[in-house]
Coordinates of C-alpha atoms and ligand atoms in Angstrom, one line a residue:
X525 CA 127.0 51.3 125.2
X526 CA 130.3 52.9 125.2
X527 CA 130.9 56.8 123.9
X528 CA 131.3 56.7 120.5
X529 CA 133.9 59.2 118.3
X530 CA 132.4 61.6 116.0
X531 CA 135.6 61.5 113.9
X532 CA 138.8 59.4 113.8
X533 CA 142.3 60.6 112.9
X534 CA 145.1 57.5 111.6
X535 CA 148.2 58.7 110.8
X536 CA 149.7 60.3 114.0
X537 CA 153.0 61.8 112.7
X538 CA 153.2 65.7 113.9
X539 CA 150.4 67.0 111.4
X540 CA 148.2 64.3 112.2
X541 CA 148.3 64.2 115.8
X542 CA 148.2 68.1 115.9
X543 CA 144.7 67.5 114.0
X544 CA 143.7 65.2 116.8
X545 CA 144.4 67.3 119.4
X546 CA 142.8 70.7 117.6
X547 CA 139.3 68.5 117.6
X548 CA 139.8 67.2 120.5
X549 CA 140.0 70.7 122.0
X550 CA 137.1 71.9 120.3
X551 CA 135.1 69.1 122.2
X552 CA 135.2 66.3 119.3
X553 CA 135.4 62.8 120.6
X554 CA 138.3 61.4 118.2
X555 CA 139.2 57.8 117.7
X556 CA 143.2 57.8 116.9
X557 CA 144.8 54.7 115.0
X558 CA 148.4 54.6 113.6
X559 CA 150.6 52.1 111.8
X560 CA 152.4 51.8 114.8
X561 CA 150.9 51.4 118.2
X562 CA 153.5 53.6 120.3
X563 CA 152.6 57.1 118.4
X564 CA 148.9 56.4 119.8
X565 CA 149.6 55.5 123.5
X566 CA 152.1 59.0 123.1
X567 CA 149.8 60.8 121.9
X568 CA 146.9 60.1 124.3
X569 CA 149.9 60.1 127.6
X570 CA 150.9 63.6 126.8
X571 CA 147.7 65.1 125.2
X572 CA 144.8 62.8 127.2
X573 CA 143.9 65.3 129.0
X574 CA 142.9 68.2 126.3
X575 CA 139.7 65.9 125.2
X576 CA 138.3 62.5 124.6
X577 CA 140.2 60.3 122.7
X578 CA 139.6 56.7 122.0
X579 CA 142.6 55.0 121.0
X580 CA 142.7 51.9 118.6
X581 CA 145.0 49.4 118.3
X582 CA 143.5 47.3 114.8
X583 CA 141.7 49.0 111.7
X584 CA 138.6 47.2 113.2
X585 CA 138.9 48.5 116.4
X586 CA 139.1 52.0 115.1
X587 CA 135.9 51.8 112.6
X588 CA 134.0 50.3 115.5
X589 CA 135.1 53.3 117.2
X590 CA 133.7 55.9 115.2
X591 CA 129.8 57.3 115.0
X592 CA 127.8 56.7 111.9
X593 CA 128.5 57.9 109.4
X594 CA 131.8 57.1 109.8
X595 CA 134.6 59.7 109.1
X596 CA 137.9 58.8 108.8
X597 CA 141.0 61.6 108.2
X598 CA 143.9 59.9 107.0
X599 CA 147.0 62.0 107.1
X600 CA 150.0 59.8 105.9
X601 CA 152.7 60.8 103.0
X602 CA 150.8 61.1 99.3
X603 CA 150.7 58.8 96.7
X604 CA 151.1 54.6 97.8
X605 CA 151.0 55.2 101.3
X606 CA 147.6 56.9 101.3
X607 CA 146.4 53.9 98.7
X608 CA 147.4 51.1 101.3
X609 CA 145.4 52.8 103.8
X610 CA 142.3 53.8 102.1
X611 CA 143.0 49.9 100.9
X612 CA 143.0 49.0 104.6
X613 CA 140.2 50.9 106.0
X614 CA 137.7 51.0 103.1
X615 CA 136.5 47.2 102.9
X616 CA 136.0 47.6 106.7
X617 CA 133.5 50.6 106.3
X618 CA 129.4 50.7 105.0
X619 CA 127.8 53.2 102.6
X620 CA 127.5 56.5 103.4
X621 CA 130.8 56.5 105.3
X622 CA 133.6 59.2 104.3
X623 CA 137.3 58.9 103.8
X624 CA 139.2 62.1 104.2
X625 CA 142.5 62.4 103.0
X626 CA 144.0 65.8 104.8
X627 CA 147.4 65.2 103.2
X628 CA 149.1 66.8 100.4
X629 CA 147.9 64.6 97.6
X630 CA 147.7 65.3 93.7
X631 CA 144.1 66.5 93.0
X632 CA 144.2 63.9 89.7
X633 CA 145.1 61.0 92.5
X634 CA 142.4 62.2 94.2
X635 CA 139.6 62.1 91.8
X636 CA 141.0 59.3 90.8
X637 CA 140.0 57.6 94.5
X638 CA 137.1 59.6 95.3
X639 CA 135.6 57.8 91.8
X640 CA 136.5 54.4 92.7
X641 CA 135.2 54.9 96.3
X642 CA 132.1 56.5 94.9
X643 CA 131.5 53.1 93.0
X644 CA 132.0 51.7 96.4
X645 CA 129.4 53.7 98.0
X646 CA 131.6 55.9 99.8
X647 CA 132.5 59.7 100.1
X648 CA 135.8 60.4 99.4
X649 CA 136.9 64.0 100.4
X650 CA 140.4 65.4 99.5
X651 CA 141.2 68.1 101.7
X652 CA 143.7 70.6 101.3
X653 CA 145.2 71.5 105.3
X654 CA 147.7 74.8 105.2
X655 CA 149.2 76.4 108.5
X656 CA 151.7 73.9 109.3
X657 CA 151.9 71.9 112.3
X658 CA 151.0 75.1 114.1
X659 CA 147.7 75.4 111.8
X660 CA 146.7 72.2 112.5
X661 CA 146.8 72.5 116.3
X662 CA 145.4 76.2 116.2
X663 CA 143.3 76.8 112.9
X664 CA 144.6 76.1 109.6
X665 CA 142.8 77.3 106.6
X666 CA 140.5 73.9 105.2
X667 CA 139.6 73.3 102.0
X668 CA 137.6 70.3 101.4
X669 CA 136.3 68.7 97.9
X670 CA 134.7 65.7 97.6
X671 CA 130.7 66.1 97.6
X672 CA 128.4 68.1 99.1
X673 CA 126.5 65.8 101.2
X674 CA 129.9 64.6 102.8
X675 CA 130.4 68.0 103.7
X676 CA 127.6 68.4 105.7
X677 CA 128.4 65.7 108.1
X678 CA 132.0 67.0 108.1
X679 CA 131.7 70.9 107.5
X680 CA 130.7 72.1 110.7
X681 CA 133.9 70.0 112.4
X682 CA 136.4 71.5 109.7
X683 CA 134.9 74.8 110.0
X684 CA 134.9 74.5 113.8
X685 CA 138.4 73.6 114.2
X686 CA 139.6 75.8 111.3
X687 CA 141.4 79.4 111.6
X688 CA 138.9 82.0 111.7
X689 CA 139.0 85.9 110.6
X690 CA 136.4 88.3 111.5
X691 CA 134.1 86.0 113.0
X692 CA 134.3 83.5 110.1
X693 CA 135.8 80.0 109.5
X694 CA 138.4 79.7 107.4
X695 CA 137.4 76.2 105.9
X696 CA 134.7 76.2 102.8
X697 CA 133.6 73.6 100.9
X698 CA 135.6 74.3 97.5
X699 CA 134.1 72.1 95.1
X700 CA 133.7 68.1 93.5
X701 CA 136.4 65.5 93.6
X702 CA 139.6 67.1 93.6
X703 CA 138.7 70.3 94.1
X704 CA 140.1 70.8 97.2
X705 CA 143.3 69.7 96.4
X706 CA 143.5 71.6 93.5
X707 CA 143.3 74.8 95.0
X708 CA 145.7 73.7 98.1
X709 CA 148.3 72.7 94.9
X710 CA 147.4 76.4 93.6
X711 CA 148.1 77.7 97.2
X712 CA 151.0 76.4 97.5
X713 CA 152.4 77.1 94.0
X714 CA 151.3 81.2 95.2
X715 CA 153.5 80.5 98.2
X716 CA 156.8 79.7 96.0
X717 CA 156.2 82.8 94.6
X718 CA 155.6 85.0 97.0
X719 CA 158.7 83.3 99.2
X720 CA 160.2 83.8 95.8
X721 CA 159.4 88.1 95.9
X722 CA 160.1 88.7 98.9
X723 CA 163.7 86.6 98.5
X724 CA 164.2 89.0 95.8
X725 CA 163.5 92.1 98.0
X726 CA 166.4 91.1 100.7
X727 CA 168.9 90.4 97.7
X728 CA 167.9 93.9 96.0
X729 CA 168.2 96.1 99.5
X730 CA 171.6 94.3 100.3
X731 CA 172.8 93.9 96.9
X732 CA 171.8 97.2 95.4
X733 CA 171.4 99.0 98.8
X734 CA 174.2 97.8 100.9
X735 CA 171.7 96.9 103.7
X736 CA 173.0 94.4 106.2
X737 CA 170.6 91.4 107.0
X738 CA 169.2 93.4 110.5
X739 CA 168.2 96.2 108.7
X740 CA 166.6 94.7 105.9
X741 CA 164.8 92.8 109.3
X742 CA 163.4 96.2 110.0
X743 CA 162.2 97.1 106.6
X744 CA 159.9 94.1 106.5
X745 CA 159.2 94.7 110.0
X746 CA 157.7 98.4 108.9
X747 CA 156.0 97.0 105.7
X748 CA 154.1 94.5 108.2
X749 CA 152.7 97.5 109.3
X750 CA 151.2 98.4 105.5
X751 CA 149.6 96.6 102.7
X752 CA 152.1 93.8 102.6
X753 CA 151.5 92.7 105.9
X754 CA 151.4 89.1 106.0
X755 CA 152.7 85.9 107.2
X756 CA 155.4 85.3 105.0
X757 CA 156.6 89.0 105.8
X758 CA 156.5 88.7 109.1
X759 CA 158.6 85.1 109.5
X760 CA 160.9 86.7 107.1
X761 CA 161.8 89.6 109.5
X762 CA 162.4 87.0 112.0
X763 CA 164.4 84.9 110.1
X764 CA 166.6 87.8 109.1
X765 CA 167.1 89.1 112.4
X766 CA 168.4 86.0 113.8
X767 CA 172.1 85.8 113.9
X768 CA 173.4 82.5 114.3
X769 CA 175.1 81.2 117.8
X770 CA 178.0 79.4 116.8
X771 CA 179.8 82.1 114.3
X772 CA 178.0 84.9 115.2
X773 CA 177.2 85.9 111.5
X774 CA 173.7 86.4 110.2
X775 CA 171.9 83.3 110.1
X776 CA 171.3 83.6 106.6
X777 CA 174.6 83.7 105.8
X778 CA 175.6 80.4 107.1
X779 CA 172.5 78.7 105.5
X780 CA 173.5 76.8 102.3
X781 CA 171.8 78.5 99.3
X782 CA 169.9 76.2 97.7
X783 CA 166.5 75.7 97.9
X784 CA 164.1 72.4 98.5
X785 CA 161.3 71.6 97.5
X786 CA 158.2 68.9 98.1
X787 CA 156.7 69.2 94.9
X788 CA 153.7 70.7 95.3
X789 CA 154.8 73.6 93.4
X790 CA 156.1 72.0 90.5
X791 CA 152.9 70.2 90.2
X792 CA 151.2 73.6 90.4
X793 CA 153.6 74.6 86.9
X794 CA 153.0 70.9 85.0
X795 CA 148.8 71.8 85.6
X796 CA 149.4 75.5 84.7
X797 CA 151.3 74.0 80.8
X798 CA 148.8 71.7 80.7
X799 CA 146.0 73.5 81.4
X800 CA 147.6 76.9 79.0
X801 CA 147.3 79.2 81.5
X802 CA 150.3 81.9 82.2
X803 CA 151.6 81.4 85.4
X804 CA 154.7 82.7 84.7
X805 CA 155.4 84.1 88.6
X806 CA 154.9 80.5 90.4
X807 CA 156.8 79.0 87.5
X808 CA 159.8 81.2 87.9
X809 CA 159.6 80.8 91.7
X810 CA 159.7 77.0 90.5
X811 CA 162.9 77.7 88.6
X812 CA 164.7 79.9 90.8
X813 CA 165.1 76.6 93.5
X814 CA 166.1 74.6 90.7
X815 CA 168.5 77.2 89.8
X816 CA 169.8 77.5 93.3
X817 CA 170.2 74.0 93.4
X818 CA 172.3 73.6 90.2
X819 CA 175.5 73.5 92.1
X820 CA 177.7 71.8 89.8
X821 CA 176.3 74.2 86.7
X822 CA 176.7 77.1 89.6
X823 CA 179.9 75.8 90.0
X824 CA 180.8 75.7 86.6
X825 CA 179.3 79.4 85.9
X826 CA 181.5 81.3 89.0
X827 CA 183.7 84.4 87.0
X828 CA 181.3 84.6 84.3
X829 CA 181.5 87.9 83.7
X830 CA 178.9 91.0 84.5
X831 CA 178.1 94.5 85.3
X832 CA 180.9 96.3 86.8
X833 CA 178.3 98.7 88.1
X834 CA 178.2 100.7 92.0
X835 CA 175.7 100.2 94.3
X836 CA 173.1 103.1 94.3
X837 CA 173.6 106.6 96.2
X838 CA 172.1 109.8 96.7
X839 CA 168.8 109.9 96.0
X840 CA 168.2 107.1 93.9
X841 CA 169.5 105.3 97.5
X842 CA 167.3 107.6 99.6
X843 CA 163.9 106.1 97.7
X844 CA 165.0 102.6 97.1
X845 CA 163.5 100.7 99.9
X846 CA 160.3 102.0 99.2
X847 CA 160.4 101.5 95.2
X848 CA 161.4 98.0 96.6
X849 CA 157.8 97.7 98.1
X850 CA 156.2 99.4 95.3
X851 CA 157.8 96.3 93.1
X852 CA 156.8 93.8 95.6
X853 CA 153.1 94.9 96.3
X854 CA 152.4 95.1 92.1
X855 CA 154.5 91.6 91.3
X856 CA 152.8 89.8 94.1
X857 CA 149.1 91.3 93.1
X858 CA 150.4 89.4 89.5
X859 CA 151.1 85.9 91.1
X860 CA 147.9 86.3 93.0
X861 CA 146.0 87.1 89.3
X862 CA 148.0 84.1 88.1
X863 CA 147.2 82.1 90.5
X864 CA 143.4 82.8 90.5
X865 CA 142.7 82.4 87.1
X866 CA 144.6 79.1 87.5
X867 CA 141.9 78.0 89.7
X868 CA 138.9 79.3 87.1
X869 CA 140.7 77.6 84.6
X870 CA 140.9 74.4 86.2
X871 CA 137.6 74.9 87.4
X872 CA 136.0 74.8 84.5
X873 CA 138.4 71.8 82.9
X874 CA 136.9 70.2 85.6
X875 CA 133.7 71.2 85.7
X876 CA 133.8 72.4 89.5
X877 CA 132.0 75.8 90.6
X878 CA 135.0 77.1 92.6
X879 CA 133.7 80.9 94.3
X880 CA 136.8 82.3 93.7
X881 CA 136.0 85.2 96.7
X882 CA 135.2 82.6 99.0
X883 CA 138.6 80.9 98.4
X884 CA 140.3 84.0 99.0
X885 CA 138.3 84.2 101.9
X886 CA 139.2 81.6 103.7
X887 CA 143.0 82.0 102.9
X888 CA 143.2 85.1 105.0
X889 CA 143.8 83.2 107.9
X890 CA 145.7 80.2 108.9
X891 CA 147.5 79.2 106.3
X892 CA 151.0 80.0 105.0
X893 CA 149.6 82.6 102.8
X894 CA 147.7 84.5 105.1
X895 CA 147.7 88.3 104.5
X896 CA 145.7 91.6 105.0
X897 CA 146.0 91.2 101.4
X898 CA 143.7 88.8 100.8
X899 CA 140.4 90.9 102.3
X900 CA 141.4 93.2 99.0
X901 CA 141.1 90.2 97.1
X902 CA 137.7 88.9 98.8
X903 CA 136.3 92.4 98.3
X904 CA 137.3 92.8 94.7
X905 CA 135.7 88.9 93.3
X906 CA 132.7 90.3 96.0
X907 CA 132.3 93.2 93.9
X908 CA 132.5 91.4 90.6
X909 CA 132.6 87.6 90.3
X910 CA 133.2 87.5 87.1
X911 CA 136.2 89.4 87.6
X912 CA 139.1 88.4 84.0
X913 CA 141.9 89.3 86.7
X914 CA 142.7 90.8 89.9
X915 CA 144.7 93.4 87.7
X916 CA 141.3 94.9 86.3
X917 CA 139.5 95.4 89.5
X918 CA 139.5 98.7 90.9
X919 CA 141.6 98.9 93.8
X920 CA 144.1 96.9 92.4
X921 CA 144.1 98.6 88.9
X922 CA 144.9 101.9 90.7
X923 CA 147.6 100.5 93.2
X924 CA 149.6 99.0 90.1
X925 CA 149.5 101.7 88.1
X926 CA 150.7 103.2 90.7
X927 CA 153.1 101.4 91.8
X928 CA 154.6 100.6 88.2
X929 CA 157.4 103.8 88.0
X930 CA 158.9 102.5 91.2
X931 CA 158.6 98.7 89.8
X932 CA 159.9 99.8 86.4
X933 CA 163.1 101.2 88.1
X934 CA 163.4 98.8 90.6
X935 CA 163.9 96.1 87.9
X936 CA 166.3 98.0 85.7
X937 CA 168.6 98.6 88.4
X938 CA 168.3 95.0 88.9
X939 CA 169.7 94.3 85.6
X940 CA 172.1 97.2 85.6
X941 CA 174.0 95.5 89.1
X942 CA 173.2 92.0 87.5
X943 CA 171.2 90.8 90.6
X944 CA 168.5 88.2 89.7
X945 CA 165.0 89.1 89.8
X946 CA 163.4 86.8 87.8
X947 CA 160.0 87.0 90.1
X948 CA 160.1 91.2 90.1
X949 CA 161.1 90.3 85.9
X950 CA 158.7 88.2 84.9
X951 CA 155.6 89.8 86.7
X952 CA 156.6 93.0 85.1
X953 CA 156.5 91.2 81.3
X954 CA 152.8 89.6 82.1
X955 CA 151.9 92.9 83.1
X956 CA 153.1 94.7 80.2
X957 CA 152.0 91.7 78.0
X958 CA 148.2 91.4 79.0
X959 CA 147.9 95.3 78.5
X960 CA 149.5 95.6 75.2
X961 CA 147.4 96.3 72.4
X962 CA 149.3 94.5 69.9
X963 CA 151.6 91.1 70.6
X964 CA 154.6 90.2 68.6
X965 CA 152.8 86.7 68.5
X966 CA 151.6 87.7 64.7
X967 CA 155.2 87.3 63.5
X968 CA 155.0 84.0 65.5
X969 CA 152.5 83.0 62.9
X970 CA 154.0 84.2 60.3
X971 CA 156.8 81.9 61.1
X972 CA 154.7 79.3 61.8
X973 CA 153.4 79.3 58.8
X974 CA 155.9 80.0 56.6
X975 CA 157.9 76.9 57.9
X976 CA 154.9 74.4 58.4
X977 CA 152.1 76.1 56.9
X978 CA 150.3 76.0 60.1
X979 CA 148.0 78.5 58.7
X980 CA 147.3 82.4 60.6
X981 CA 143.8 84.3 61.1
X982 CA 143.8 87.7 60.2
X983 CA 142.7 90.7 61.9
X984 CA 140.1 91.7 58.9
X985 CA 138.8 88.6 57.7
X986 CA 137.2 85.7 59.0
X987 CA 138.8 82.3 58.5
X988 CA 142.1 80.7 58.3
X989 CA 144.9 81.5 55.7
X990 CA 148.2 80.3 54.2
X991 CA 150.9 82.2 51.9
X992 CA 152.6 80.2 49.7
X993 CA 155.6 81.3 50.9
X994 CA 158.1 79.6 48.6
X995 CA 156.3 81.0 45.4
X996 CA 157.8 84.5 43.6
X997 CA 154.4 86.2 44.1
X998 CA 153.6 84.9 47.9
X999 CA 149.8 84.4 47.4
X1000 CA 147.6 84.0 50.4
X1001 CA 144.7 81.4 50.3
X1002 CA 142.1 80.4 52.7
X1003 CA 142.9 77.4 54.3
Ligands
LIG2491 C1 151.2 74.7 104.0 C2 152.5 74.5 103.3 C3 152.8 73.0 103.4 C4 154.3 72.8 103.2 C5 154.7 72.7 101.8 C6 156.0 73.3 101.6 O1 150.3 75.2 103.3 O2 151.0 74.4 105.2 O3 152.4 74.8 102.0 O4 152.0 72.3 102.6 O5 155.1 73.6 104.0 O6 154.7 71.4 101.5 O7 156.6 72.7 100.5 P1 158.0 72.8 99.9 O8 158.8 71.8 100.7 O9 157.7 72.3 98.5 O10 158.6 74.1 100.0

């Protein structure tokens, strides 16, 4: 009897084949199937000779391909095209079998299929993938849902294939259902922000600073070197360095400024509304694309008026990149926070037991977010897994406080110059707003309930109350 494949891969655009190839490497057998016959025959011309690969040409002739139990990675574009081919494959598979989708789907789309496939008597496990179409061929960071006994057929080849850090794999098991693609929604929601704070730190050091694009290059090239070193910092550096060929002007200059997105991030916002939990730095980050791309309203807006302030000098100059970093270290520990306690929140709407230190864990390498950062982040749920917020635990406590003179100031010149910084802004208001002692949300009830007698709770009394607000005398009664 012919070799059989202890995994197949269908869907063979870039992220997909890259997939392949990574197992492949790692000494997988993979079947390979694609809508289109000419992407599989590519792929196993140029590639053949990295692995085994058994290429199929029918949906049958790819699940007769594939060891038992069967496991399937589908990596096409969410929403109908992932349903036609869980629709095409699943009918042709027997109990026990699992259906991965690596793509970047909805997490309520997949619960949504892992149920119906469960009724079926098949494991369906969404996946979260980060790193790109280089993580997939090197070591992305994995995060699996779906249940646990599909993960132990297909843990030890995620974790084998995925990025690893220390000696560990970045790929863990995150929870039920759509667990997994929960916390890849959440990751990538965390990216827009921190894209969106460190997009803020160029426009500060040239705006405020009078920096030119190079030398802003160099600052992020010596924070890479610190606290804040990371992916994102480190591509930025690049980016900002490269000048482009045909003008001869910084590349970033020549780049249209308005900002795309997938949706993934916007997603990440609805769930955060939905869910009532402040994410106020991912939904700003969300904001600040639309914004870029309002061009008619942009349009519209040019010669408003605004500050008809200098850039800095002297000393408030001398100390300005460095106040800069102060502001970006404590505004991106706040997305972080926010974006934690997005995933304990959905967590336990949904009932999944998510180790928050474990998902740090395996985001220190591989994916888009990937940072020295995030070993502070393992450490701190290590020490205490019931941690409120990142902004509580020890190391981070101290480093914001810290830090909060230089962010203070960094912000204030931002609105003196009238550069946005609705990122550096808004992190700053959570911060001061979880810390206050006293919110000016009681006058909020006091209007609420003076307009529409939605009733208040008081600070000395158990119970709800109303004031009969259109009466001379304004009595209160318990509601
Ligand atoms: C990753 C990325 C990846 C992709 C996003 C970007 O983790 O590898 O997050 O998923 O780059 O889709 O999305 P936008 O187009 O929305 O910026």
């Amino acid at each position: 009897m012919s070799k059989k494949a202890s995994i197949g891969v269908t869907g063979l655009a870039v992220m997909g084949r890259n997939l392949a190839r990574n197992l492949a490497r790692h000494g997988h057998t993979v079947a390979l199937h694609n809508r289109s016959e000419e992407r599989t025959r590519s792929l196993v011309e140029q590639f053949g000779d990295e692995g085994d690969f058994i290429p199929a040409y029918s949906a049958q002739e790819f699940v007769d391909a594939l060891e038992r139990p069967r496991q399937i990675v589908i990596m096409v574009k969410a929403g109908g095209p992932t349903d036609a081919v869980i629709e095409e494959f699943a009918p042709l598979l027997e109990p026990g079998d699992v259906i991965v989708d690596a793509g970047n789907a909805h997490f309520a789309d997949t619960r949504r299929r892992e149920k119906a496939l469960r009724e079926r008597g098949l494991h369906f496990v969404g996946t979260g993938v980060s790193g790109g179409e280089e993580g997939a061929l090197n070591g992305p960071s994995i995060m699996p849902g779906g249940s646990k006994e599909s993960y132990e057929s297909l843990g030890p080849l995620f974790e084998d294939i995925s990025a690893k850090v220390d000696g560990e794999p970045c790929c863990t098991h995150i929870g039920a259902d759509g667990a997994g693609h929960f916390v890849k929604m959440v990751h990538n929601g965390i990216e827009y922000a921190d894209m969106q704070l460190i997009a803020e730190s160029f426009d500060l050091l040239r705006g405020a600073a009078g920096y030119a694009p190079a030398e802003i290059a160099d600052v992020f090239r010596t924070w890479n070197t610190g606290r804040l070193d990371s992916y994102l910092i480190e591509i930025t550096a690049d980016v900002l360095k490269h000048v482009d060929a045909a003008t001869g002007k910084p590349f970033v200059d020549v780049v249209e400024d308005a900002a795309e997105q997938k949706g993934t991030g916007r997603w990440t916002v609805q769930i955060g509304l939905d869910l009532g939990v402040p994410i106020s730095g991912i939904a700003e980050a969300v904001f600040a694309r639309s914004l870029s791309g309002s061009k008619p309203l942009r349009s519209a807006a040019q010669g408003l008026g605004g500050p008809s302030r200098a850039p800095l000098t002297g000393a408030a100059l001398e100390t300005f990149a460095d106040d800069v970093e102060q502001a970006l270290y404590a505004s991106k520990v706040v997305a972080y926070a926010q974006g934690f306690n997005q995933i304990q929140a959905g967590a336990s709407e949904y009932g999944w037991d998510i180790d928050l230190g474990r998902v740090a864990s395996i985001w220190r390498g591989g994916c888009i977010i990937r940072a020295k950062f995030l070993n502070d982040i393992t450490a701190a749920y290590a020490d205490e897994p019931g941690l409120p917020t990142l902004l509580t635990s020890g190391g981070f406590r101290k480093a914001v406080e810290d830090a909060q003179d230089s962010w203070r100031s960094v912000v204030s010149t931002a609105v003196k110059l009238g550069i946005p910084t609705p990122g550096f802004s808004t992190a700053l208001a959570y911060y001061d707003g979880l810390r206050a002692d006293r919110l000016p949300a009681a006058l909020v009830q006091g209007q609420r309930d003076y307009f529409g007698a939605h009733t208040y709770r008081r600070v000395d009394r158990e119970g709800s109350f109303h004031t009969a607000w259109a009466t001379e005398d304004r009595t209160e009664s318990p509601s």
